[in-house]
PDB file of N, CA, C and O in Angstrom:
ATOM      1  N   MET A  17       7.022 -14.348  -3.295  1.00 48.00           N
ATOM      2  CA  MET A  17       8.407 -14.812  -3.330  1.00 48.00           C
ATOM      3  C   MET A  17       9.375 -13.717  -2.894  1.00 48.00           C
ATOM      4  O   MET A  17      10.385 -13.991  -2.295  1.00 48.00           O
ATOM      5  N   ARG A  18       9.031 -12.455  -3.202  1.00 62.00           N
ATOM      6  CA  ARG A  18       9.953 -11.376  -2.843  1.00 62.00           C
ATOM      7  C   ARG A  18      10.045 -11.185  -1.339  1.00 62.00           C
ATOM      8  O   ARG A  18      11.028 -10.667  -0.837  1.00 62.00           O
ATOM      9  N   PHE A  19       9.022 -11.587  -0.602  1.00 68.00           N
ATOM     10  CA  PHE A  19       9.027 -11.361   0.836  1.00 68.00           C
ATOM     11  C   PHE A  19       9.760 -12.460   1.607  1.00 68.00           C
ATOM     12  O   PHE A  19       9.808 -12.419   2.824  1.00 68.00           O
ATOM     13  N   VAL A  20      10.354 -13.430   0.923  1.00 77.00           N
ATOM     14  CA  VAL A  20      11.047 -14.519   1.605  1.00 77.00           C
ATOM     15  C   VAL A  20      12.238 -13.982   2.388  1.00 77.00           C
ATOM     16  O   VAL A  20      12.426 -14.307   3.558  1.00 77.00           O
ATOM     17  N   TRP A  21      13.044 -13.153   1.762  1.00 77.00           N
ATOM     18  CA  TRP A  21      14.220 -12.614   2.461  1.00 77.00           C
ATOM     19  C   TRP A  21      13.803 -11.691   3.590  1.00 77.00           C
ATOM     20  O   TRP A  21      14.464 -11.611   4.620  1.00 77.00           O
ATOM     21  N   LEU A  22      12.694 -10.993   3.424  1.00 78.00           N
ATOM     22  CA  LEU A  22      12.207 -10.132   4.497  1.00 78.00           C
ATOM     23  C   LEU A  22      11.746 -10.971   5.685  1.00 78.00           C
ATOM     24  O   LEU A  22      11.972 -10.613   6.837  1.00 78.00           O
ATOM     25  N   GLY A  23      11.134 -12.108   5.401  1.00 81.00           N
ATOM     26  CA  GLY A  23      10.741 -13.038   6.465  1.00 81.00           C
ATOM     27  C   GLY A  23      11.942 -13.599   7.197  1.00 81.00           C
ATOM     28  O   GLY A  23      11.913 -13.779   8.419  1.00 81.00           O
ATOM     29  N   ALA A  24      13.011 -13.871   6.455  1.00 84.00           N
ATOM     30  CA  ALA A  24      14.229 -14.378   7.089  1.00 84.00           C
ATOM     31  C   ALA A  24      14.833 -13.327   8.017  1.00 84.00           C
ATOM     32  O   ALA A  24      15.280 -13.646   9.133  1.00 84.00           O
ATOM     33  N   LEU A  25      14.838 -12.079   7.592  1.00 84.00           N
ATOM     34  CA  LEU A  25      15.338 -11.016   8.466  1.00 84.00           C
ATOM     35  C   LEU A  25      14.446 -10.843   9.696  1.00 84.00           C
ATOM     36  O   LEU A  25      14.938 -10.606  10.799  1.00 84.00           O
ATOM     37  N   ALA A  26      13.154 -10.977   9.499  1.00 84.00           N
ATOM     38  CA  ALA A  26      12.225 -10.861  10.631  1.00 84.00           C
ATOM     39  C   ALA A  26      12.449 -12.007  11.614  1.00 84.00           C
ATOM     40  O   ALA A  26      12.391 -11.800  12.833  1.00 84.00           O
ATOM     41  N   ALA A  27      12.701 -13.205  11.098  1.00 89.00           N
ATOM     42  CA  ALA A  27      12.995 -14.342  11.975  1.00 89.00           C
ATOM     43  C   ALA A  27      14.268 -14.087  12.776  1.00 89.00           C
ATOM     44  O   ALA A  27      14.334 -14.396  13.970  1.00 89.00           O
ATOM     45  N   LEU A  28      15.273 -13.520  12.128  1.00 89.00           N
ATOM     46  CA  LEU A  28      16.510 -13.163  12.839  1.00 89.00           C
ATOM     47  C   LEU A  28      16.229 -12.162  13.950  1.00 89.00           C
ATOM     48  O   LEU A  28      16.739 -12.306  15.068  1.00 89.00           O
ATOM     49  N   ALA A  29      15.398 -11.166  13.671  1.00 88.00           N
ATOM     50  CA  ALA A  29      15.057 -10.162  14.693  1.00 88.00           C
ATOM     51  C   ALA A  29      14.308 -10.803  15.859  1.00 88.00           C
ATOM     52  O   ALA A  29      14.545 -10.452  17.021  1.00 88.00           O
ATOM     53  N   VAL A  30      13.427 -11.744  15.566  1.00 91.00           N
ATOM     54  CA  VAL A  30      12.687 -12.419  16.640  1.00 91.00           C
ATOM     55  C   VAL A  30      13.639 -13.233  17.504  1.00 91.00           C
ATOM     56  O   VAL A  30      13.556 -13.203  18.741  1.00 91.00           O
ATOM     57  N   VAL A  31      14.555 -13.957  16.872  1.00 92.00           N
ATOM     58  CA  VAL A  31      15.530 -14.749  17.643  1.00 92.00           C
ATOM     59  C   VAL A  31      16.386 -13.838  18.505  1.00 92.00           C
ATOM     60  O   VAL A  31      16.641 -14.133  19.677  1.00 92.00           O
ATOM     61  N   MET A  32      16.808 -12.714  17.944  1.00 91.00           N
ATOM     62  CA  MET A  32      17.604 -11.771  18.728  1.00 91.00           C
ATOM     63  C   MET A  32      16.801 -11.229  19.901  1.00 91.00           C
ATOM     64  O   MET A  32      17.330 -11.088  21.012  1.00 91.00           O
ATOM     65  N   ALA A  33      15.527 -10.913  19.668  1.00 91.00           N
ATOM     66  CA  ALA A  33      14.689 -10.388  20.747  1.00 91.00           C
ATOM     67  C   ALA A  33      14.481 -11.431  21.843  1.00 91.00           C
ATOM     68  O   ALA A  33      14.445 -11.088  23.030  1.00 91.00           O
ATOM     69  N   VAL A  34      14.383 -12.695  21.460  1.00 94.00           N
ATOM     70  CA  VAL A  34      14.205 -13.763  22.456  1.00 94.00           C
ATOM     71  C   VAL A  34      15.451 -13.895  23.329  1.00 94.00           C
ATOM     72  O   VAL A  34      15.357 -14.116  24.539  1.00 94.00           O
ATOM     73  N   PHE A  35      16.618 -13.758  22.729  1.00 94.00           N
ATOM     74  CA  PHE A  35      17.862 -13.908  23.484  1.00 94.00           C
ATOM     75  C   PHE A  35      18.295 -12.633  24.217  1.00 94.00           C
ATOM     76  O   PHE A  35      19.260 -12.663  24.981  1.00 94.00           O
ATOM     77  N   THR A  36      17.614 -11.536  24.011  1.00 93.00           N
ATOM     78  CA  THR A  36      18.006 -10.273  24.639  1.00 93.00           C
ATOM     79  C   THR A  36      18.039 -10.338  26.171  1.00 93.00           C
ATOM     80  O   THR A  36      19.025  -9.885  26.776  1.00 93.00           O
ATOM     81  N   PRO A  37      17.031 -10.893  26.849  1.00 94.00           N
ATOM     82  CA  PRO A  37      17.137 -10.956  28.319  1.00 94.00           C
ATOM     83  C   PRO A  37      18.345 -11.772  28.795  1.00 94.00           C
ATOM     84  O   PRO A  37      19.009 -11.397  29.775  1.00 94.00           O
ATOM     85  N   TYR A  38      18.649 -12.855  28.103  1.00 94.00           N
ATOM     86  CA  TYR A  38      19.817 -13.665  28.455  1.00 94.00           C
ATOM     87  C   TYR A  38      21.101 -12.846  28.297  1.00 94.00           C
ATOM     88  O   TYR A  38      21.985 -12.886  29.158  1.00 94.00           O
ATOM     89  N   VAL A  39      21.209 -12.106  27.218  1.00 93.00           N
ATOM     90  CA  VAL A  39      22.400 -11.286  26.973  1.00 93.00           C
ATOM     91  C   VAL A  39      22.526 -10.220  28.047  1.00 93.00           C
ATOM     92  O   VAL A  39      23.620  -9.979  28.570  1.00 93.00           O
ATOM     93  N   PHE A  40      21.425  -9.592  28.417  1.00 94.00           N
ATOM     94  CA  PHE A  40      21.489  -8.551  29.442  1.00 94.00           C
ATOM     95  C   PHE A  40      21.893  -9.110  30.803  1.00 94.00           C
ATOM     96  O   PHE A  40      22.546  -8.431  31.588  1.00 94.00           O
ATOM     97  N   ARG A  41      21.488 -10.349  31.096  1.00 95.00           N
ATOM     98  CA  ARG A  41      21.836 -10.943  32.394  1.00 95.00           C
ATOM     99  C   ARG A  41      23.277 -11.419  32.453  1.00 95.00           C
ATOM    100  O   ARG A  41      23.920 -11.328  33.497  1.00 95.00           O
ATOM    101  N   THR A  42      23.800 -11.953  31.363  1.00 95.00           N
ATOM    102  CA  THR A  42      25.079 -12.654  31.430  1.00 95.00           C
ATOM    103  C   THR A  42      26.269 -11.886  30.879  1.00 95.00           C
ATOM    104  O   THR A  42      27.398 -12.173  31.261  1.00 95.00           O
ATOM    105  N   GLU A  43      26.039 -10.941  29.987  1.00 94.00           N
ATOM    106  CA  GLU A  43      27.162 -10.259  29.341  1.00 94.00           C
ATOM    107  C   GLU A  43      27.478  -8.935  30.036  1.00 94.00           C
ATOM    108  O   GLU A  43      26.615  -8.345  30.674  1.00 94.00           O
ATOM    109  N   PRO A  44      28.715  -8.475  29.878  1.00 96.00           N
ATOM    110  CA  PRO A  44      29.068  -7.156  30.427  1.00 96.00           C
ATOM    111  C   PRO A  44      28.279  -6.050  29.714  1.00 96.00           C
ATOM    112  O   PRO A  44      27.690  -6.250  28.655  1.00 96.00           O
ATOM    113  N   THR A  45      28.305  -4.888  30.308  1.00 94.00           N
ATOM    114  CA  THR A  45      27.507  -3.768  29.808  1.00 94.00           C
ATOM    115  C   THR A  45      27.845  -3.419  28.362  1.00 94.00           C
ATOM    116  O   THR A  45      26.943  -3.165  27.561  1.00 94.00           O
ATOM    117  N   ALA A  46      29.124  -3.407  28.006  1.00 96.00           N
ATOM    118  CA  ALA A  46      29.521  -3.034  26.642  1.00 96.00           C
ATOM    119  C   ALA A  46      28.934  -4.008  25.620  1.00 96.00           C
ATOM    120  O   ALA A  46      28.455  -3.597  24.556  1.00 96.00           O
ATOM    121  N   LYS A  47      28.950  -5.290  25.932  1.00 95.00           N
ATOM    122  CA  LYS A  47      28.389  -6.274  25.003  1.00 95.00           C
ATOM    123  C   LYS A  47      26.872  -6.182  24.951  1.00 95.00           C
ATOM    124  O   LYS A  47      26.273  -6.393  23.895  1.00 95.00           O
ATOM    125  N   ALA A  48      26.244  -5.871  26.062  1.00 94.00           N
ATOM    126  CA  ALA A  48      24.793  -5.713  26.073  1.00 94.00           C
ATOM    127  C   ALA A  48      24.378  -4.496  25.248  1.00 94.00           C
ATOM    128  O   ALA A  48      23.380  -4.544  24.526  1.00 94.00           O
ATOM    129  N   VAL A  49      25.152  -3.435  25.322  1.00 95.00           N
ATOM    130  CA  VAL A  49      24.869  -2.252  24.513  1.00 95.00           C
ATOM    131  C   VAL A  49      25.069  -2.575  23.032  1.00 95.00           C
ATOM    132  O   VAL A  49      24.248  -2.191  22.186  1.00 95.00           O
ATOM    133  N   ALA A  50      26.125  -3.289  22.706  1.00 95.00           N
ATOM    134  CA  ALA A  50      26.366  -3.682  21.317  1.00 95.00           C
ATOM    135  C   ALA A  50      25.226  -4.563  20.804  1.00 95.00           C
ATOM    136  O   ALA A  50      24.782  -4.422  19.657  1.00 95.00           O
ATOM    137  N   TRP A  51      24.747  -5.479  21.639  1.00 94.00           N
ATOM    138  CA  TRP A  51      23.623  -6.335  21.263  1.00 94.00           C
ATOM    139  C   TRP A  51      22.377  -5.482  20.990  1.00 94.00           C
ATOM    140  O   TRP A  51      21.667  -5.712  20.016  1.00 94.00           O
ATOM    141  N   SER A  52      22.126  -4.502  21.837  1.00 94.00           N
ATOM    142  CA  SER A  52      20.968  -3.628  21.654  1.00 94.00           C
ATOM    143  C   SER A  52      21.073  -2.837  20.356  1.00 94.00           C
ATOM    144  O   SER A  52      20.086  -2.679  19.637  1.00 94.00           O
ATOM    145  N   VAL A  53      22.269  -2.361  20.057  1.00 95.00           N
ATOM    146  CA  VAL A  53      22.483  -1.611  18.816  1.00 95.00           C
ATOM    147  C   VAL A  53      22.225  -2.514  17.607  1.00 95.00           C
ATOM    148  O   VAL A  53      21.590  -2.101  16.634  1.00 95.00           O
ATOM    149  N   MET A  54      22.708  -3.751  17.666  1.00 93.00           N
ATOM    150  CA  MET A  54      22.471  -4.683  16.563  1.00 93.00           C
ATOM    151  C   MET A  54      20.985  -4.988  16.399  1.00 93.00           C
ATOM    152  O   MET A  54      20.471  -5.051  15.279  1.00 93.00           O
ATOM    153  N   LEU A  55      20.284  -5.174  17.500  1.00 92.00           N
ATOM    154  CA  LEU A  55      18.852  -5.470  17.441  1.00 92.00           C
ATOM    155  C   LEU A  55      18.075  -4.284  16.868  1.00 92.00           C
ATOM    156  O   LEU A  55      17.250  -4.446  15.973  1.00 92.00           O
ATOM    157  N   ILE A  56      18.370  -3.087  17.336  1.00 93.00           N
ATOM    158  CA  ILE A  56      17.692  -1.892  16.831  1.00 93.00           C
ATOM    159  C   ILE A  56      18.029  -1.668  15.360  1.00 93.00           C
ATOM    160  O   ILE A  56      17.162  -1.322  14.558  1.00 93.00           O
ATOM    161  N   GLY A  57      19.282  -1.906  14.990  1.00 92.00           N
ATOM    162  CA  GLY A  57      19.682  -1.769  13.589  1.00 92.00           C
ATOM    163  C   GLY A  57      18.971  -2.764  12.687  1.00 92.00           C
ATOM    164  O   GLY A  57      18.546  -2.420  11.582  1.00 92.00           O
ATOM    165  N   THR A  58      18.819  -3.990  13.157  1.00 89.00           N
ATOM    166  CA  THR A  58      18.111  -5.002  12.373  1.00 89.00           C
ATOM    167  C   THR A  58      16.650  -4.618  12.189  1.00 89.00           C
ATOM    168  O   THR A  58      16.105  -4.715  11.086  1.00 89.00           O
ATOM    169  N   LEU A  59      16.012  -4.166  13.240  1.00 89.00           N
ATOM    170  CA  LEU A  59      14.610  -3.752  13.138  1.00 89.00           C
ATOM    171  C   LEU A  59      14.453  -2.538  12.229  1.00 89.00           C
ATOM    172  O   LEU A  59      13.504  -2.470  11.433  1.00 89.00           O
ATOM    173  N   ALA A  60      15.369  -1.592  12.317  1.00 90.00           N
ATOM    174  CA  ALA A  60      15.306  -0.410  11.456  1.00 90.00           C
ATOM    175  C   ALA A  60      15.531  -0.798   9.996  1.00 90.00           C
ATOM    176  O   ALA A  60      14.846  -0.286   9.096  1.00 90.00           O
ATOM    177  N   PHE A  61      16.457  -1.708   9.751  1.00 88.00           N
ATOM    178  CA  PHE A  61      16.736  -2.171   8.389  1.00 88.00           C
ATOM    179  C   PHE A  61      15.501  -2.846   7.789  1.00 88.00           C
ATOM    180  O   PHE A  61      15.152  -2.608   6.637  1.00 88.00           O
ATOM    181  N   ILE A  62      14.826  -3.652   8.578  1.00 86.00           N
ATOM    182  CA  ILE A  62      13.601  -4.310   8.112  1.00 86.00           C
ATOM    183  C   ILE A  62      12.538  -3.254   7.790  1.00 86.00           C
ATOM    184  O   ILE A  62      11.876  -3.328   6.755  1.00 86.00           O
ATOM    185  N   ALA A  63      12.386  -2.276   8.671  1.00 85.00           N
ATOM    186  CA  ALA A  63      11.386  -1.227   8.445  1.00 85.00           C
ATOM    187  C   ALA A  63      11.691  -0.431   7.183  1.00 85.00           C
ATOM    188  O   ALA A  63      10.777  -0.074   6.429  1.00 85.00           O
ATOM    189  N   VAL A  64      12.967  -0.167   6.927  1.00 85.00           N
ATOM    190  CA  VAL A  64      13.349   0.587   5.736  1.00 85.00           C
ATOM    191  C   VAL A  64      13.098  -0.239   4.476  1.00 85.00           C
ATOM    192  O   VAL A  64      12.702   0.306   3.444  1.00 85.00           O
ATOM    193  N   LEU A  65      13.299  -1.542   4.533  1.00 82.00           N
ATOM    194  CA  LEU A  65      13.131  -2.383   3.347  1.00 82.00           C
ATOM    195  C   LEU A  65      11.681  -2.719   3.036  1.00 82.00           C
ATOM    196  O   LEU A  65      11.366  -3.086   1.898  1.00 82.00           O
ATOM    197  N   ILE A  66      10.792  -2.598   3.989  1.00 82.00           N
ATOM    198  CA  ILE A  66       9.387  -2.922   3.736  1.00 82.00           C
ATOM    199  C   ILE A  66       8.788  -1.936   2.733  1.00 82.00           C
ATOM    200  O   ILE A  66       8.036  -2.334   1.845  1.00 82.00           O
ATOM    201  N   ARG A  67       9.121  -0.688   2.843  1.00 82.00           N
ATOM    202  CA  ARG A  67       8.530   0.328   1.959  1.00 82.00           C
ATOM    203  C   ARG A  67       8.830   0.066   0.479  1.00 82.00           C
ATOM    204  O   ARG A  67       7.907   0.086  -0.336  1.00 82.00           O
ATOM    205  N   PRO A  68      10.089  -0.168   0.071  1.00 81.00           N
ATOM    206  CA  PRO A  68      10.323  -0.458  -1.349  1.00 81.00           C
ATOM    207  C   PRO A  68       9.612  -1.729  -1.823  1.00 81.00           C
ATOM    208  O   PRO A  68       9.155  -1.791  -2.960  1.00 81.00           O
ATOM    209  N   GLU A  69       9.514  -2.727  -0.964  1.00 79.00           N
ATOM    210  CA  GLU A  69       8.810  -3.949  -1.348  1.00 79.00           C
ATOM    211  C   GLU A  69       7.350  -3.656  -1.650  1.00 79.00           C
ATOM    212  O   GLU A  69       6.793  -4.149  -2.632  1.00 79.00           O
ATOM    213  N   LEU A  70       6.715  -2.860  -0.812  1.00 80.00           N
ATOM    214  CA  LEU A  70       5.312  -2.524  -1.042  1.00 80.00           C
ATOM    215  C   LEU A  70       5.146  -1.673  -2.296  1.00 80.00           C
ATOM    216  O   LEU A  70       4.176  -1.836  -3.040  1.00 80.00           O
ATOM    217  N   LEU A  71       6.092  -0.765  -2.556  1.00 81.00           N
ATOM    218  CA  LEU A  71       6.033   0.031  -3.775  1.00 81.00           C
ATOM    219  C   LEU A  71       6.186  -0.837  -5.017  1.00 81.00           C
ATOM    220  O   LEU A  71       5.459  -0.663  -6.001  1.00 81.00           O
ATOM    221  N   LEU A  72       7.123  -1.778  -4.983  1.00 82.00           N
ATOM    222  CA  LEU A  72       7.300  -2.687  -6.121  1.00 82.00           C
ATOM    223  C   LEU A  72       6.048  -3.505  -6.366  1.00 82.00           C
ATOM    224  O   LEU A  72       5.630  -3.705  -7.508  1.00 82.00           O
ATOM    225  N   ARG A  73       5.437  -3.956  -5.317  1.00 81.00           N
ATOM    226  CA  ARG A  73       4.212  -4.750  -5.447  1.00 81.00           C
ATOM    227  C   ARG A  73       3.090  -3.919  -6.076  1.00 81.00           C
ATOM    228  O   ARG A  73       2.378  -4.398  -6.966  1.00 81.00           O
ATOM    229  N   SER A  74       2.940  -2.666  -5.645  1.00 83.00           N
ATOM    230  CA  SER A  74       1.879  -1.831  -6.199  1.00 83.00           C
ATOM    231  C   SER A  74       2.167  -1.465  -7.653  1.00 83.00           C
ATOM    232  O   SER A  74       1.252  -1.398  -8.471  1.00 83.00           O
ATOM    233  N   TRP A  75       3.429  -1.240  -8.015  1.00 83.00           N
ATOM    234  CA  TRP A  75       3.772  -0.931  -9.407  1.00 83.00           C
ATOM    235  C   TRP A  75       3.466  -2.109 -10.311  1.00 83.00           C
ATOM    236  O   TRP A  75       2.940  -1.945 -11.397  1.00 83.00           O
ATOM    237  N   LYS A  76       3.797  -3.316  -9.864  1.00 81.00           N
ATOM    238  CA  LYS A  76       3.523  -4.503 -10.677  1.00 81.00           C
ATOM    239  C   LYS A  76       2.024  -4.721 -10.817  1.00 81.00           C
ATOM    240  O   LYS A  76       1.545  -5.148 -11.851  1.00 81.00           O
ATOM    241  N   ARG A  77       1.284  -4.444  -9.753  1.00 82.00           N
ATOM    242  CA  ARG A  77      -0.164  -4.604  -9.810  1.00 82.00           C
ATOM    243  C   ARG A  77      -0.767  -3.606 -10.798  1.00 82.00           C
ATOM    244  O   ARG A  77      -1.659  -3.945 -11.568  1.00 82.00           O
ATOM    245  N   ARG A  78      -0.268  -2.369 -10.781  1.00 84.00           N
ATOM    246  CA  ARG A  78      -0.768  -1.363 -11.721  1.00 84.00           C
ATOM    247  C   ARG A  78      -0.418  -1.721 -13.159  1.00 84.00           C
ATOM    248  O   ARG A  78      -1.224  -1.549 -14.064  1.00 84.00           O
ATOM    249  N   ALA A  79       0.795  -2.187 -13.381  1.00 83.00           N
ATOM    250  CA  ALA A  79       1.221  -2.563 -14.730  1.00 83.00           C
ATOM    251  C   ALA A  79       0.402  -3.740 -15.251  1.00 83.00           C
ATOM    252  O   ALA A  79      -0.024  -3.749 -16.401  1.00 83.00           O
ATOM    253  N   GLY A  80       0.140  -4.709 -14.418  1.00 75.00           N
ATOM    254  CA  GLY A  80      -0.661  -5.859 -14.825  1.00 75.00           C
ATOM    255  C   GLY A  80      -2.121  -5.503 -14.973  1.00 75.00           C
ATOM    256  O   GLY A  80      -2.799  -5.990 -15.879  1.00 75.00           O
ATOM    257  N   GLY A  81      -2.631  -4.646 -14.135  1.00 61.00           N
ATOM    258  CA  GLY A  81      -4.034  -4.245 -14.193  1.00 61.00           C
ATOM    259  C   GLY A  81      -4.337  -3.398 -15.409  1.00 61.00           C
ATOM    260  O   GLY A  81      -5.404  -3.517 -16.019  1.00 61.00           O
ATOM    261  N   GLY A  82      -3.405  -2.537 -15.819  1.00 52.00           N
ATOM    262  CA  GLY A  82      -3.626  -1.696 -16.985  1.00 52.00           C
ATOM    263  C   GLY A  82      -3.667  -2.491 -18.271  1.00 52.00           C
ATOM    264  O   GLY A  82      -4.436  -2.193 -19.180  1.00 52.00           O
ATOM    265  N   ALA A  83      -2.876  -3.540 -18.383  1.00 53.00           N
ATOM    266  CA  ALA A  83      -2.840  -4.349 -19.589  1.00 53.00           C
ATOM    267  C   ALA A  83      -4.090  -5.201 -19.735  1.00 53.00           C
ATOM    268  O   ALA A  83      -4.557  -5.463 -20.830  1.00 53.00           O
ATOM    269  N   SER A  84      -4.690  -5.630 -18.637  1.00 51.00           N
ATOM    270  CA  SER A  84      -5.855  -6.496 -18.718  1.00 51.00           C
ATOM    271  C   SER A  84      -7.124  -5.712 -19.050  1.00 51.00           C
ATOM    272  O   SER A  84      -8.103  -6.283 -19.470  1.00 51.00           O
ATOM    273  N   GLU A  85      -7.119  -4.388 -18.875  1.00 50.00           N
ATOM    274  CA  GLU A  85      -8.305  -3.596 -19.153  1.00 50.00           C
ATOM    275  C   GLU A  85      -8.500  -3.356 -20.645  1.00 50.00           C
ATOM    276  O   GLU A  85      -9.581  -3.050 -21.105  1.00 50.00           O
ATOM    277  N   ASN A  86      -7.433  -3.439 -21.439  1.00 49.00           N
ATOM    278  CA  ASN A  86      -7.538  -3.161 -22.876  1.00 49.00           C
ATOM    279  C   ASN A  86      -8.227  -4.262 -23.544  1.00 49.00           C
ATOM    280  O   ASN A  86      -8.390  -5.126 -23.969  1.00 49.00           O
TER     281      ASN A  86
END
């Protein structure tokens, strides 16, 4: 359930990547650069958020695993 929002951000990044060639062909250079910055920022944000999600998952697994061993 925690990865739902991460999936939504990934879907946004995919849609942006699909529209990137269209933006580069039709928009002026300044807008194409802004689009590239937004796309790179979205991908970087997703990459930064994956690490805490994986840490939370491992902490919960350890907490649950330790209680079941007793």
